[in-house]
Structures are given as C-alpha cells and as structure tokens.
CSV table of C-alpha atoms and ligand atoms in Angstrom, one decimal:
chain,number,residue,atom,x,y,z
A,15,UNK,CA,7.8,7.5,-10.6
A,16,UNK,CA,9.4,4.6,-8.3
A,17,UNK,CA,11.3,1.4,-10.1
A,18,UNK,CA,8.8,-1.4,-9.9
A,19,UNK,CA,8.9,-4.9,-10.8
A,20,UNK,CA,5.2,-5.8,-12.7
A,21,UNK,CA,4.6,-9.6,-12.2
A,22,UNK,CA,1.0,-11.2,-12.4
A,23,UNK,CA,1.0,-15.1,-13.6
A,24,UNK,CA,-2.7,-15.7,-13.3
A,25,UNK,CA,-4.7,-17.3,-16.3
A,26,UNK,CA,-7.6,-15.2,-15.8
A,27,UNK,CA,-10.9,-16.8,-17.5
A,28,UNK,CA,-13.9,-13.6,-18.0
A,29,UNK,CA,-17.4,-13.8,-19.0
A,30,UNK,CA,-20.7,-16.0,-19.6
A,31,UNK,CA,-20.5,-19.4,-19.4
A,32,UNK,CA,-16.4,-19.5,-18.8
A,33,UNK,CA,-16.9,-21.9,-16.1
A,34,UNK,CA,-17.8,-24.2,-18.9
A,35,UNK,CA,-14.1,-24.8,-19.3
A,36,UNK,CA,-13.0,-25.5,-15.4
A,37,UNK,CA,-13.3,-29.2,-15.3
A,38,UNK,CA,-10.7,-29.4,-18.4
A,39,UNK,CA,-8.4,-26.7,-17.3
A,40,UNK,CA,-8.4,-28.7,-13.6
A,41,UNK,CA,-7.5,-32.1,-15.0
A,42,UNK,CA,-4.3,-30.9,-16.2
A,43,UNK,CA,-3.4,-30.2,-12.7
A,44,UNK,CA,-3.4,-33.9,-11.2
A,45,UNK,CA,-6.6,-36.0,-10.5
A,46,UNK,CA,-7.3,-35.2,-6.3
A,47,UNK,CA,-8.9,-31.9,-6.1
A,48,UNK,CA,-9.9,-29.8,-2.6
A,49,UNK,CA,-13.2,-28.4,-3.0
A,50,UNK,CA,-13.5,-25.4,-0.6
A,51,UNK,CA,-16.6,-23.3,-0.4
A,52,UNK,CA,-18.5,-21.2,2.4
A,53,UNK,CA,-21.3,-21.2,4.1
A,54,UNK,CA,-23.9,-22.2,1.6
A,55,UNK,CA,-24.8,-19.5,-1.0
A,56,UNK,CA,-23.4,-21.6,-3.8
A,57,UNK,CA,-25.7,-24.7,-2.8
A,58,UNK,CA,-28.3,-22.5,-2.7
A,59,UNK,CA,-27.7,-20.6,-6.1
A,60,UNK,CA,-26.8,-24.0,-8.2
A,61,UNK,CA,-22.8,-23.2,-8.7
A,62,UNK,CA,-21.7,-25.7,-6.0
A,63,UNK,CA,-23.8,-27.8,-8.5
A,64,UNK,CA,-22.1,-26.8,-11.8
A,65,UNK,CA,-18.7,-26.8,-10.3
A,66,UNK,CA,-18.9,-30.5,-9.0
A,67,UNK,CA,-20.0,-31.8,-12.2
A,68,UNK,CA,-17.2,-29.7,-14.1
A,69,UNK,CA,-14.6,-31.5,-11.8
A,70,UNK,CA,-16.6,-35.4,-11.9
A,71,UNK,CA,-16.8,-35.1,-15.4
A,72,UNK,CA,-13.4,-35.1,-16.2
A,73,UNK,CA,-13.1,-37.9,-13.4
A,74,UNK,CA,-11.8,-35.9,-10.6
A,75,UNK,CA,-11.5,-37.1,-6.9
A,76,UNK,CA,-13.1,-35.0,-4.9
A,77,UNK,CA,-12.6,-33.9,-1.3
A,78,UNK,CA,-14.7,-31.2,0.4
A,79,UNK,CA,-14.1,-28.6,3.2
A,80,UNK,CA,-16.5,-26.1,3.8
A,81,UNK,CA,-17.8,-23.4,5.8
A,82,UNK,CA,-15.4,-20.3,5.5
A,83,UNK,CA,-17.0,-17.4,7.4
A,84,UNK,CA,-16.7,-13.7,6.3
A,85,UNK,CA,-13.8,-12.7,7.8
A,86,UNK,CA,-11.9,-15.7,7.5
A,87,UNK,CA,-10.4,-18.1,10.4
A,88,UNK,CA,-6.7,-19.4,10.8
A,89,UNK,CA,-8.8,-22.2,12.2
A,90,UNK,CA,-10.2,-23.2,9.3
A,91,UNK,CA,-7.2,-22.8,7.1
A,92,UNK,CA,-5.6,-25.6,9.4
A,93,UNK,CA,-8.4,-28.0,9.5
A,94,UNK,CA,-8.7,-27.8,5.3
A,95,UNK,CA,-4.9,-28.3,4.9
A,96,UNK,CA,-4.8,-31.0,7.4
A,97,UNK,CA,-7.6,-32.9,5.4
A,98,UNK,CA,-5.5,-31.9,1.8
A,99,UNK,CA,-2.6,-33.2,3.2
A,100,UNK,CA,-4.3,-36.8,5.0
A,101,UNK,CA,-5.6,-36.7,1.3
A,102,UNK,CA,-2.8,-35.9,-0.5
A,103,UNK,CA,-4.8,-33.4,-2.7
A,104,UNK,CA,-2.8,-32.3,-5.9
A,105,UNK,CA,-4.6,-29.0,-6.1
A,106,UNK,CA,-7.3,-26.6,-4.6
A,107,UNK,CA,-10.6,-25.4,-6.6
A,108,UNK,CA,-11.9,-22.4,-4.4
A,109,UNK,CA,-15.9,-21.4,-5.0
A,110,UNK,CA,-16.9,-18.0,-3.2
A,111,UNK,CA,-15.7,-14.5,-2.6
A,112,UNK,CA,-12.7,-13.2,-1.0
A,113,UNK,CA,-13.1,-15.2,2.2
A,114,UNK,CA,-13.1,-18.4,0.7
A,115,UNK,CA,-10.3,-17.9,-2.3
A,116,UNK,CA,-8.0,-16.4,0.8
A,117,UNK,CA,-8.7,-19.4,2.9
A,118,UNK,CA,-7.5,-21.6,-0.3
A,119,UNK,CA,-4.5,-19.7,-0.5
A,120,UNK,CA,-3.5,-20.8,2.3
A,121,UNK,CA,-4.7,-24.0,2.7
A,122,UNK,CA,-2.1,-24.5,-0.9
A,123,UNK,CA,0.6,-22.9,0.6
A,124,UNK,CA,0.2,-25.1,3.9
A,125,UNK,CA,-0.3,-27.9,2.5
A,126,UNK,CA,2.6,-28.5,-0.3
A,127,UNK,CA,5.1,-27.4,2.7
A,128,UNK,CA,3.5,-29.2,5.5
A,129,UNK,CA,3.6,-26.4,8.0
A,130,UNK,CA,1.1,-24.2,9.5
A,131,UNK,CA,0.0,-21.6,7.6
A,132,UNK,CA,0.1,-18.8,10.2
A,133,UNK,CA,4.1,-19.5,10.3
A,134,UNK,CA,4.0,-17.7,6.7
A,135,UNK,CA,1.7,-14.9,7.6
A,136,UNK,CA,3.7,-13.5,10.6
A,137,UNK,CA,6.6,-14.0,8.7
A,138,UNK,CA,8.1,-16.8,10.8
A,139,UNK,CA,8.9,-19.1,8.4
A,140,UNK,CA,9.1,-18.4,4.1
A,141,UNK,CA,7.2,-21.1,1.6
A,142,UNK,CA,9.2,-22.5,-1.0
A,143,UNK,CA,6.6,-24.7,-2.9
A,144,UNK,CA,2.9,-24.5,-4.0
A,145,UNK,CA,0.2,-26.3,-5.0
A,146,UNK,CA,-2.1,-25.1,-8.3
A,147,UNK,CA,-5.1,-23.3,-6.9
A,148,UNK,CA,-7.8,-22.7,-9.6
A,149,UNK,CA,-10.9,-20.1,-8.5
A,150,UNK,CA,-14.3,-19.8,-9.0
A,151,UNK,CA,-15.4,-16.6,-8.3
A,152,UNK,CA,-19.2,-15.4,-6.7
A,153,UNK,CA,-18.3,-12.0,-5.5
A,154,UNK,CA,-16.9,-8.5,-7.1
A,155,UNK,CA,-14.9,-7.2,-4.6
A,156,UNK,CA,-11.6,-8.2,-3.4
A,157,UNK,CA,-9.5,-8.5,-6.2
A,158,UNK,CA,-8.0,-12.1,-4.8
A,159,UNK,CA,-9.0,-14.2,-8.0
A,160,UNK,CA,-6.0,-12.0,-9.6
A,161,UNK,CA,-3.5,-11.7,-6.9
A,162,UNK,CA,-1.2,-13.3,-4.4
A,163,UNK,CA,-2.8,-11.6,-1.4
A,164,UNK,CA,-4.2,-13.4,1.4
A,165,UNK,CA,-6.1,-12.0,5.1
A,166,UNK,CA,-7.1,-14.2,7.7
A,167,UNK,CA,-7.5,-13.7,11.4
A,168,UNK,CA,-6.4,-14.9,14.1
A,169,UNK,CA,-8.7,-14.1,17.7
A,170,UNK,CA,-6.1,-16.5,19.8
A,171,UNK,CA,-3.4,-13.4,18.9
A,172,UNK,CA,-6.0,-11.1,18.4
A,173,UNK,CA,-5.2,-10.2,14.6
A,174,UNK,CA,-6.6,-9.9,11.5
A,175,UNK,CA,-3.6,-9.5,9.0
A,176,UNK,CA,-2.9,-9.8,5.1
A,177,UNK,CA,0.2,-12.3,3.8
A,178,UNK,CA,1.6,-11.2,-0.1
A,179,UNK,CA,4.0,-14.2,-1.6
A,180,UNK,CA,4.3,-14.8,-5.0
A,181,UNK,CA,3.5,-18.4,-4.6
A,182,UNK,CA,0.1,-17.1,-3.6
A,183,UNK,CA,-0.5,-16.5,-6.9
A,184,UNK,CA,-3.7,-19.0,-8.2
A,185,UNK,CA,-3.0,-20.7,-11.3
A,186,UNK,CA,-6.1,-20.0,-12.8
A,187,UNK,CA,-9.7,-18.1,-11.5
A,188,UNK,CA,-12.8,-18.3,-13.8
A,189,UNK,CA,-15.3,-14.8,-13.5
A,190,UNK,CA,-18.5,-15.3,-14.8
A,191,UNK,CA,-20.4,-12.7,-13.5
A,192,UNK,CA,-23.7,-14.1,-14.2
A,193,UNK,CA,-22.3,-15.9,-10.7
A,194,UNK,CA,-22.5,-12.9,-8.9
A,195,UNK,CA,-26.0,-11.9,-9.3
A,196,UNK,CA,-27.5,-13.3,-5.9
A,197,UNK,CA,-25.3,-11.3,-3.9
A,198,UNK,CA,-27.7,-9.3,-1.8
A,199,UNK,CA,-27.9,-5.6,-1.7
A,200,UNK,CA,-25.3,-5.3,1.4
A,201,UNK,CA,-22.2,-7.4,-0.4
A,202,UNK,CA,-22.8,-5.9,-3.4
A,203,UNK,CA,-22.5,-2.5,-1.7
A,204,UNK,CA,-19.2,-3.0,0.4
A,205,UNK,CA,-17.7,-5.1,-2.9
A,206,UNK,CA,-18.0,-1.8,-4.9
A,207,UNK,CA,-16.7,-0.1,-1.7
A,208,UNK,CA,-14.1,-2.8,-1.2
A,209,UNK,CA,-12.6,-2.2,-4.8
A,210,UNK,CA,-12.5,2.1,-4.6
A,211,UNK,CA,-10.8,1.6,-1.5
A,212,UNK,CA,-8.1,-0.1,-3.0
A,213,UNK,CA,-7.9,2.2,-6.3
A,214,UNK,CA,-7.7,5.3,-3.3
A,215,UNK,CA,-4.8,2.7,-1.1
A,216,UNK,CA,-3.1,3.1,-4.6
A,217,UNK,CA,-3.1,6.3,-5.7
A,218,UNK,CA,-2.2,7.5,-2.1
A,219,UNK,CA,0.7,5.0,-2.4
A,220,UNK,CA,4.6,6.2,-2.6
A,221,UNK,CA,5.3,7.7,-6.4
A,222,UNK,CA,2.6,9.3,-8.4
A,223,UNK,CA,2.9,8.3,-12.5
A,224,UNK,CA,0.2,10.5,-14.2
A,225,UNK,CA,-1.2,7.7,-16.5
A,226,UNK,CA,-2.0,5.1,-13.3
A,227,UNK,CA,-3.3,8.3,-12.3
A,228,UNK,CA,-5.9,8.5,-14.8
A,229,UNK,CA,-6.7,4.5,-14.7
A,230,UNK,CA,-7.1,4.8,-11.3
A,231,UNK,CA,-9.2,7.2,-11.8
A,232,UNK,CA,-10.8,5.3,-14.7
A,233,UNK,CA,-11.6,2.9,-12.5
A,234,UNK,CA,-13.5,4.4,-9.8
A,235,UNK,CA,-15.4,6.4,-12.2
A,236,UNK,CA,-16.6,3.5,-13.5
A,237,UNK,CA,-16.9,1.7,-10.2
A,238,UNK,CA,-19.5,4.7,-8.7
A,239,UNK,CA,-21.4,5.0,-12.2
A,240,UNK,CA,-22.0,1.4,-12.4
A,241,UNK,CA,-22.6,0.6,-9.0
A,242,UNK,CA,-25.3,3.0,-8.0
A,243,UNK,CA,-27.2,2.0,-10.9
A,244,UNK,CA,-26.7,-2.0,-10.3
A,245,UNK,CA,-27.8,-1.3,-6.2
A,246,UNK,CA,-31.2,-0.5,-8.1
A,247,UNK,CA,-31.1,-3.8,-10.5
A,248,UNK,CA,-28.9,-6.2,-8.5
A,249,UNK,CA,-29.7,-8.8,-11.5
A,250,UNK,CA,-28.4,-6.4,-14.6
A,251,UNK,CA,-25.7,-8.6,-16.4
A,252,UNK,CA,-23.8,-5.6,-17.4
A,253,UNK,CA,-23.6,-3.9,-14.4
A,254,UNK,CA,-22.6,-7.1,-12.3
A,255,UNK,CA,-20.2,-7.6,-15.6
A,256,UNK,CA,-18.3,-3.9,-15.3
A,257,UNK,CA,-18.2,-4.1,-11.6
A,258,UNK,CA,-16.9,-7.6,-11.7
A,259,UNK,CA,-14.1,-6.1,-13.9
A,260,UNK,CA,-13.3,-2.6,-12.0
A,261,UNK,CA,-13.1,-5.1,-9.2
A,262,UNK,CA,-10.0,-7.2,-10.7
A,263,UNK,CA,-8.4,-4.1,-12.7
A,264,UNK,CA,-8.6,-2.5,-8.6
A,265,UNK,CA,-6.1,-4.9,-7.0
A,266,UNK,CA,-4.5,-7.1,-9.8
A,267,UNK,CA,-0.9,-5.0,-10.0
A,268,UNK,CA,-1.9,-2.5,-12.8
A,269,UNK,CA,-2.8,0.5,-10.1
A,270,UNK,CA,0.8,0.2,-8.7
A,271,UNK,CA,3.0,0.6,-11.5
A,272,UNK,CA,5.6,3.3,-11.3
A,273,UNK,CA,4.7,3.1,-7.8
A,274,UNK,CA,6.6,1.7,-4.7
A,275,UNK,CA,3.3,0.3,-3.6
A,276,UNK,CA,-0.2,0.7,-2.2
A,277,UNK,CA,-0.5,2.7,1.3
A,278,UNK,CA,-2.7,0.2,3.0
A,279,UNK,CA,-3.3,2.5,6.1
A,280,UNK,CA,-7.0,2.4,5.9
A,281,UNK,CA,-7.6,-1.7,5.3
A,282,UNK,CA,-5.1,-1.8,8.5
A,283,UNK,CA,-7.9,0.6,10.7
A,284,UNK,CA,-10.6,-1.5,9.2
A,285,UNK,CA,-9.0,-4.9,9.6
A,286,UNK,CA,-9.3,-3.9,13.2
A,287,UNK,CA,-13.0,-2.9,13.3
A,288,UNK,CA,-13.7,-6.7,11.5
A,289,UNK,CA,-11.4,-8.3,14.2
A,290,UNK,CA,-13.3,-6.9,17.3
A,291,UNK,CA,-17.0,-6.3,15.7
A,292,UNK,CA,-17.1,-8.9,12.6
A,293,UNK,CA,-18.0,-6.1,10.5
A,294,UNK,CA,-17.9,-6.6,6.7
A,295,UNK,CA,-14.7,-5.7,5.3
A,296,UNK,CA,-16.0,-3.3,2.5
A,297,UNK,CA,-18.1,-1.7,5.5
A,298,UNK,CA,-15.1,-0.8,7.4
A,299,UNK,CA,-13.2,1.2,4.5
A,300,UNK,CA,-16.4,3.2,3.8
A,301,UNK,CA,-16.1,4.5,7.5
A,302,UNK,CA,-12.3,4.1,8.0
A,303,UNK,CA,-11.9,6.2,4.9
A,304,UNK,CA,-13.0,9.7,5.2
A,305,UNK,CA,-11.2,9.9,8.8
A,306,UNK,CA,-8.5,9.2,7.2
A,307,UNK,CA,-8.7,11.4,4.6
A,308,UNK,CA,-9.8,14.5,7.0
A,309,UNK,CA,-6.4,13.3,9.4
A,310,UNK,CA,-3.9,13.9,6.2
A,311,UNK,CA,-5.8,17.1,4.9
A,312,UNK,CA,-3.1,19.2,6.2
A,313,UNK,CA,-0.3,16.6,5.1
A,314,UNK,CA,-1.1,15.8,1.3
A,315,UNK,CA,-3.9,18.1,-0.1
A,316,UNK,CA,-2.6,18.6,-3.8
A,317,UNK,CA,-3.0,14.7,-3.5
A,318,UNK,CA,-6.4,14.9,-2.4
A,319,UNK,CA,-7.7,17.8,-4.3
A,320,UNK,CA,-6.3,16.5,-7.4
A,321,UNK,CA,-8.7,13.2,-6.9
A,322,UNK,CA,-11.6,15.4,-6.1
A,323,UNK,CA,-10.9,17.4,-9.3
A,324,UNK,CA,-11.1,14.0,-11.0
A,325,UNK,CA,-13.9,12.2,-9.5
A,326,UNK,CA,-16.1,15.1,-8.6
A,327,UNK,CA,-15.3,18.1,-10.5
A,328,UNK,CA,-14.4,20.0,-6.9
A,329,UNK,CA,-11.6,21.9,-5.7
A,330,UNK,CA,-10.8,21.7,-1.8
A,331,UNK,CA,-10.4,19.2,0.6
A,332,UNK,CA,-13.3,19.5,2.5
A,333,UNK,CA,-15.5,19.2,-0.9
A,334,UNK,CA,-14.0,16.1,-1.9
A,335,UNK,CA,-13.9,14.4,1.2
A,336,UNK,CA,-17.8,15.8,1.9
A,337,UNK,CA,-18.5,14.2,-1.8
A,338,UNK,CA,-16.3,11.2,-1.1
A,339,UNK,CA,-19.0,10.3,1.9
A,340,UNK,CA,-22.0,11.3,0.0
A,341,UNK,CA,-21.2,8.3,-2.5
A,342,UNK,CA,-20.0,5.9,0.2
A,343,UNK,CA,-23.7,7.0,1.4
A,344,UNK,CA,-25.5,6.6,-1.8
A,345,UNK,CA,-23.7,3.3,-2.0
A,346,UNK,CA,-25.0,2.5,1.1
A,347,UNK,CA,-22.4,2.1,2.8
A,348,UNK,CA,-22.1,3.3,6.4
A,349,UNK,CA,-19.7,6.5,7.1
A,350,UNK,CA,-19.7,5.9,11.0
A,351,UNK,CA,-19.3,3.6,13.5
A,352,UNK,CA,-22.5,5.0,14.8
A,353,UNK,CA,-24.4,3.7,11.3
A,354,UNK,CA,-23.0,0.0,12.4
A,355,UNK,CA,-24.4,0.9,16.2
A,356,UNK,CA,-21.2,1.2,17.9
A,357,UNK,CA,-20.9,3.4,20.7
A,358,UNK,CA,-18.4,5.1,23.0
A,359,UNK,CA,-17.9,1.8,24.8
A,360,UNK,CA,-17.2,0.3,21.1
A,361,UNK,CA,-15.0,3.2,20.1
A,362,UNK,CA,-12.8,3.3,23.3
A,363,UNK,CA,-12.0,-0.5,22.7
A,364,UNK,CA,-11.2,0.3,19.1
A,365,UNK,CA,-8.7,3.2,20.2
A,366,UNK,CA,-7.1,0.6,22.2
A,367,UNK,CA,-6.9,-2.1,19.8
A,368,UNK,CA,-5.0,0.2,17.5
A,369,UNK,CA,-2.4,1.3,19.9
A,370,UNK,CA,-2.0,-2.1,20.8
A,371,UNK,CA,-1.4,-3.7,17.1
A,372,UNK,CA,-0.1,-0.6,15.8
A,373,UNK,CA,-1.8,-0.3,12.7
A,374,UNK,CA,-0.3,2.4,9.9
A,375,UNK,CA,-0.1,2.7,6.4
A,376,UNK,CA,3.3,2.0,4.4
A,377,UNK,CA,3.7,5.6,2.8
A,378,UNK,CA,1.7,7.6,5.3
A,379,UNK,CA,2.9,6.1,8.9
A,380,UNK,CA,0.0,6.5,11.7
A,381,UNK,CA,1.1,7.0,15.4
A,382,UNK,CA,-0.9,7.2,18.4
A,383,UNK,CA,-1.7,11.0,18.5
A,384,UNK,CA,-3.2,10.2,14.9
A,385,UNK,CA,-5.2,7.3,16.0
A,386,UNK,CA,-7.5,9.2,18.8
A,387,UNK,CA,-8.0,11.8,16.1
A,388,UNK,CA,-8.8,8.9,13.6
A,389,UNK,CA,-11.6,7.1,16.2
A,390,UNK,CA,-13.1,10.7,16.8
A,391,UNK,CA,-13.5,11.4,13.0
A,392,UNK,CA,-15.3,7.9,12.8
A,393,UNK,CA,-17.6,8.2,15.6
B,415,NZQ,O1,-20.5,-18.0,3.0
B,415,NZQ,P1,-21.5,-17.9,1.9
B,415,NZQ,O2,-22.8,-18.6,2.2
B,415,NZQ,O3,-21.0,-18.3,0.6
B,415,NZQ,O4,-22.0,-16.3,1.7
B,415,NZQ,C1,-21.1,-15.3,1.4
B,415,NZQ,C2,-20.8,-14.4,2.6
B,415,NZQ,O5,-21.8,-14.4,3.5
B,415,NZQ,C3,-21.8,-14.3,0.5
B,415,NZQ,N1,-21.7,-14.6,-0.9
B,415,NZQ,C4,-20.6,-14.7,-1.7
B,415,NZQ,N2,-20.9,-14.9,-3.0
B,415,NZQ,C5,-22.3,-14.9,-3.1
B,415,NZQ,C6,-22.8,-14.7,-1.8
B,415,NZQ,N3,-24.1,-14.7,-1.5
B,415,NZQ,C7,-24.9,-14.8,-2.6
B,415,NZQ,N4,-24.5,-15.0,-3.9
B,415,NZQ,C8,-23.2,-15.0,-4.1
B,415,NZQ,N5,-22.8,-15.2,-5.4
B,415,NZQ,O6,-21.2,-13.1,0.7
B,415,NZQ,C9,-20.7,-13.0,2.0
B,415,NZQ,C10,-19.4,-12.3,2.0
B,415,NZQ,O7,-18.4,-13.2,1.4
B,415,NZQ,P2,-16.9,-12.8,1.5
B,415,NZQ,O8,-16.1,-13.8,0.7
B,415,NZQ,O9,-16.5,-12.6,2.9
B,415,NZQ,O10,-16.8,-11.4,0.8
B,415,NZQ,P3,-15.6,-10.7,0.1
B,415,NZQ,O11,-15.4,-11.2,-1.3
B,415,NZQ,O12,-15.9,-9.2,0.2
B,415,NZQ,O13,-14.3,-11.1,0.9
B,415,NZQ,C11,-13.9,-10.3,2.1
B,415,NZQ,C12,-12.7,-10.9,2.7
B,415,NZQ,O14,-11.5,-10.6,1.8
B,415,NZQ,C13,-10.5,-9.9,2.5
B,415,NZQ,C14,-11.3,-9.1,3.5
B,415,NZQ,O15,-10.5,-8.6,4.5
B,415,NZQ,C15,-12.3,-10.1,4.0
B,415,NZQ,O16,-11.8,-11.0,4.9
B,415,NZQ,N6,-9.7,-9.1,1.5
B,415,NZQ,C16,-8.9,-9.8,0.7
B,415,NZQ,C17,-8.0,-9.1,-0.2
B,415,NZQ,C18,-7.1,-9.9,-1.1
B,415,NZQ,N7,-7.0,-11.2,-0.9
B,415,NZQ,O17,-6.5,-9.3,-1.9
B,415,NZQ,C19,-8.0,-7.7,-0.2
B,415,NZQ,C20,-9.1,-7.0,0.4
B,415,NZQ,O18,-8.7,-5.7,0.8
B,415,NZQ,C21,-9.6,-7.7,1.6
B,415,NZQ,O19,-8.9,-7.4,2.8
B,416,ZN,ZN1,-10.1,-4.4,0.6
C-alpha cells in the first residue's frame, strides 16, 4: 500500500425528489447565483424548469450562461466568468453532465481570483480562493458532482487536458436519478463506459491494497450487470439509480486509497481522439482501452489476469482483454477507431497528435515506440 491523504468535502444530496431541497441549500450561499447549463436537454426535459423555480423561490438573482458543448471549451469558461464577475455572482449552480459541472468549475475558480482560467490548468499560475459551486446532476458518468477534477480543451493550443485543485471541490451536487432517464441510448452507454474506465485507471494505479481491490471490483460488477440491462429499459429507476451510484463511488477518492493515485494513461489517449474528432469521451476509453491493455500484457499480467479472474471468471491475458471488449461491445460501445469511421488518414494524424503532446499515464509511462503500437491496436 502507498501513504495517501483521503480528502472529499462535498455534501452529496442522493435520490428522488432531492432537488426539492436546492433552492434552500443555495440561499445560504449569498443571493446572486450563475445558472450554467448546456445545450438544451434540460429545457427540453423540465429540470431547467424545476431548478429556476428552486432558486426564485427562495428569491435568488439569477444570471444565465448557457451552451456548454460535449467536450467542453476554454472559450466558454471565459465568457461565463467574465459575465459572473460583471455580475458579481456569489456562487455557481451547474445543471448537466460532466461538460457542464467542469465548465462551472472553472468558471468558480476564475471568477473569485479574477484571472483566466486556463492560467490554473497549465499550471501557470495557483488559485487561492473559491466561490460555492452547488450541482445538479443529468448524467451518470463522470464522477465530477463528487470531485475536484476539471477537463476542458483548448483548439487555439491544441489540447484537451484535466486540472485537479482542491478548491475545485463543489460545495454541494444534488443526484436524483429520476433526472437522468432522457439520456439517449448513446450517453448512457459511454457514461457506464466512462465510469469502468476510471475503476480500471484505479486499480492499474501505483500500490495495490486488496480491499480497494475488491470495491473496485464491486464496482464494475455492478456497473456491467446494471448497465446491460438499463441499455434495454433506459427509463428503469433502479437501474439509472445503481448506475448513477457506481458512477460517483468510480471517481469520488474511495478507489485510490492505499494508492499513490489513478494511472490516467488511457483518458490521456482518449482525450486526444475527443480533441481532433469530437468523439464522446466514454467512446474513446472503450477503444483506447483494450490497446492499452494488449500494449502492457507483457509488463503487468498478474495485474491484469487477476481483474479477469474477478470480473470474468478467466485466467490469461488474452481472455480478459477478449471479454473486456465483448462487454464494451455489448455495451455498445465502439472497440475501434474503425466503429467511429476513422481511417488511416484519421489514425496517422492521431499517431502524430500523441507524439506531439506526449500523452502517458502516471504509473505506466508511454513513449513513442508504444504509441505506434497503441494506434495499430485501435485501428
Ligand atoms: O448539452 P445538452 O443539451 O444538455 O446535452 C447533453 C450532451 O449532449 C446530453 N445530456 C446530459 N444530460 C442529459 C442529456 N440528454 C438528455 N437527458 C439528460 N438528462 O448528453 C450529452 C453529453 O453530455 P456531457 O456533459 O458532455 O457528458 P458527460 O457527463 O459524459 O461529460 C463528459 C465530459 O467530462 C469529462 C470528459 O472528458 C468530457 O469532456 N470528464 C470529466 C471528469 C471529471 N471532471 O472528473 C473525468 C472524466 O474522465 C472525464 O474526462
Ligand atoms: Zn472518464
């Protein structure tokens, strides 16, 4: 086991009707609130609706900023902390998925220190302050609602990186999953994808306790039992309820006790596929994943035959990556680049992306020998 330092502040607010409580738990915060949402699934699906009369009913100002794309802008992050700050907003209240709750993050940390948020992600400059950032979340996946993690991109420097600060921390996120229902078939896919991926970034992190192990483990069981049923009845409260909650338990600190922390290679190769093709995050781990597994079969295969012992009752490598892709399939999930119609063209510029930014894990480093290997494996 590694020495760790376990530190999660969030209030976290879980199940029917929890939203009930937002407006109240807001007005303790101040009285100018920044409303950010995306592109228009919550107008559409009524919880725009609900939250703006949680908020004016407790006699909240309210400012607006919306629009966040899937794969979220620097861009946007400016614009929404230049309005906060013209406003003099005393907190955020984020509505959406991962895009829009990063975004916020952000936008808070921007906006109580005046500068521009891309300062703090390329580690130029270090917040010092925060404003309360209170989340309501539409989409089981990313784990953000419960952690201080933030990825944004950048096309102007041709990135799409994450920021971790403790001030990113939200104050409060409220999970009703009855909100998550009218995700379509192909978020609610890469979400469950989205939160194996980081239970697998975990375990193949630096130290290996047996009990965050088993909860790992625990986790994704759950995670592929649930999720191939709820693919078949996208509006099953239960399902949506037990994937809403593998998703938080996936990235909220627990799966890195004992640990020195999270590999990360394989978010890093699919952070690149998002930033040149806009591909769906959770989309890029399902094909980013088994390469990567096949490159470290050599390096680590007590590691990975130990995970296929506990997931699929298998005993090689090659069986539990083969399995591994067989559920990212009946998940439907794509496996190659080819299943998201890239070609060679596609896959040459890929290659070249990841020489040029570099991408590697923190435990298991990648170099360039392993990245033309990687890119074959995905085509
Ligand atoms: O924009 P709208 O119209 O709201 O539509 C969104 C969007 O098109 C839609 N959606 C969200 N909730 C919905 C819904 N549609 C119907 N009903 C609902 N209830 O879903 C689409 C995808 O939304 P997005 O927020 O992009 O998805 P997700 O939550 O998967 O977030 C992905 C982003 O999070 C980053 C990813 O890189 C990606 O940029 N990540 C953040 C992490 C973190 N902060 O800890 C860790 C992750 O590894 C990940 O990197
Ligand atoms: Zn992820």
């Amino acid at each position: 086991m590694e020495k760790f330092i376990a530190y999660n502040p969030v209030k976290l607010h879980f199940g029917k009707d929890v939203v009930n409580g937002l407006g109240k738990a807001a007005s303790a915060y101040g009285k100018k609130v920044l409303f950010i949402y995306g592109k228009g699934s919550v107008k559409k699906y009524g919880y725009y609706d609900t939250v703006k009369k949680q908020l004016a009913d407790e006699g909240l100002e309210i400012i607006e900023f919306s629009g966040i794309k899937p794969n979220p802008l620097i861009e946007d992050a400016r614009d929404a902390m230049n309005i906060g700050l013209d406003n003099k907003v005393d907190m955020i209240v984020a509505l959406g998925g991962g895009s829009v709750i990063d975004t916020a993050k952000m936008v808070g940390l921007g906006i109580a220190n005046n500068t521009d948020p891309w300062l703090y992600m390329t580690h130029q400059e270090q917040p010092t302050k925060n404003i309360p950032l209170l989340n309501v979340l539409t989409l089981a996946a990313t784990g953000t609602e419960m952690n201080a993690a933030a990825v944004l991109q950048n096309h102007e420097s041709g990135q799409k990186i994450g920021y971790v600060h403790p001030l990113s921390f939200p104050a409060e996120s409220f999970l009703d999953p009855t909100f998550t229902i009218s995700v379509p078939q192909d978020y609610t896919a890469y979400g469950i994808i989205d939160l194996i991926a980081h239970s697998l970034e975990a375990y193949f992190g630096k130290g290996e306790p047996a009990v965050i192990d088993e909860i790992t483990f625990a986790i994704i069981k759950d995670a592929i039992n649930n999720g191939e049923k709820l693919l078949k009845h996208l509006d099953d409260y239960t399902l949506r309820e037990a994937i809403m909650l593998d998703a938080t338990l996936a990235l909220n600190g627990l799966t890195v006790y004992g640990k020195f922390s999270g590999d990360w290679g394989v978010h890093s190769l699919g952070h690149e596929i998002s930033l040149l093709f806009d591909t769906a995050h959770g989309a890029t781990l399902s094909i980013a994943y088994p390469a990567w597994l096949k490159l470290h079969s050599n390096k680590i295969p007590d590691r990975i035959i130990k995970l296929g012992k506990a997931l699929f009752g298998v005993h090689t490598v090659e069986d539990t990556i083969r399995e591994l892709e067989n559920t990212f399939v009946r998940l439907q999930s794509p496996i190659r680049l080819s299943n998201i119609n890239l070609g060679e063209k596609d896959a040459t510029e890929l290659l070249s992306q990841y020489n040029k930014n570099s991408v590697s894990g923190i435990h298991h480093q990648l170099s360039e020998k392993d990245y033309d290997k990687l890119v074959g494996f995905m085509r």
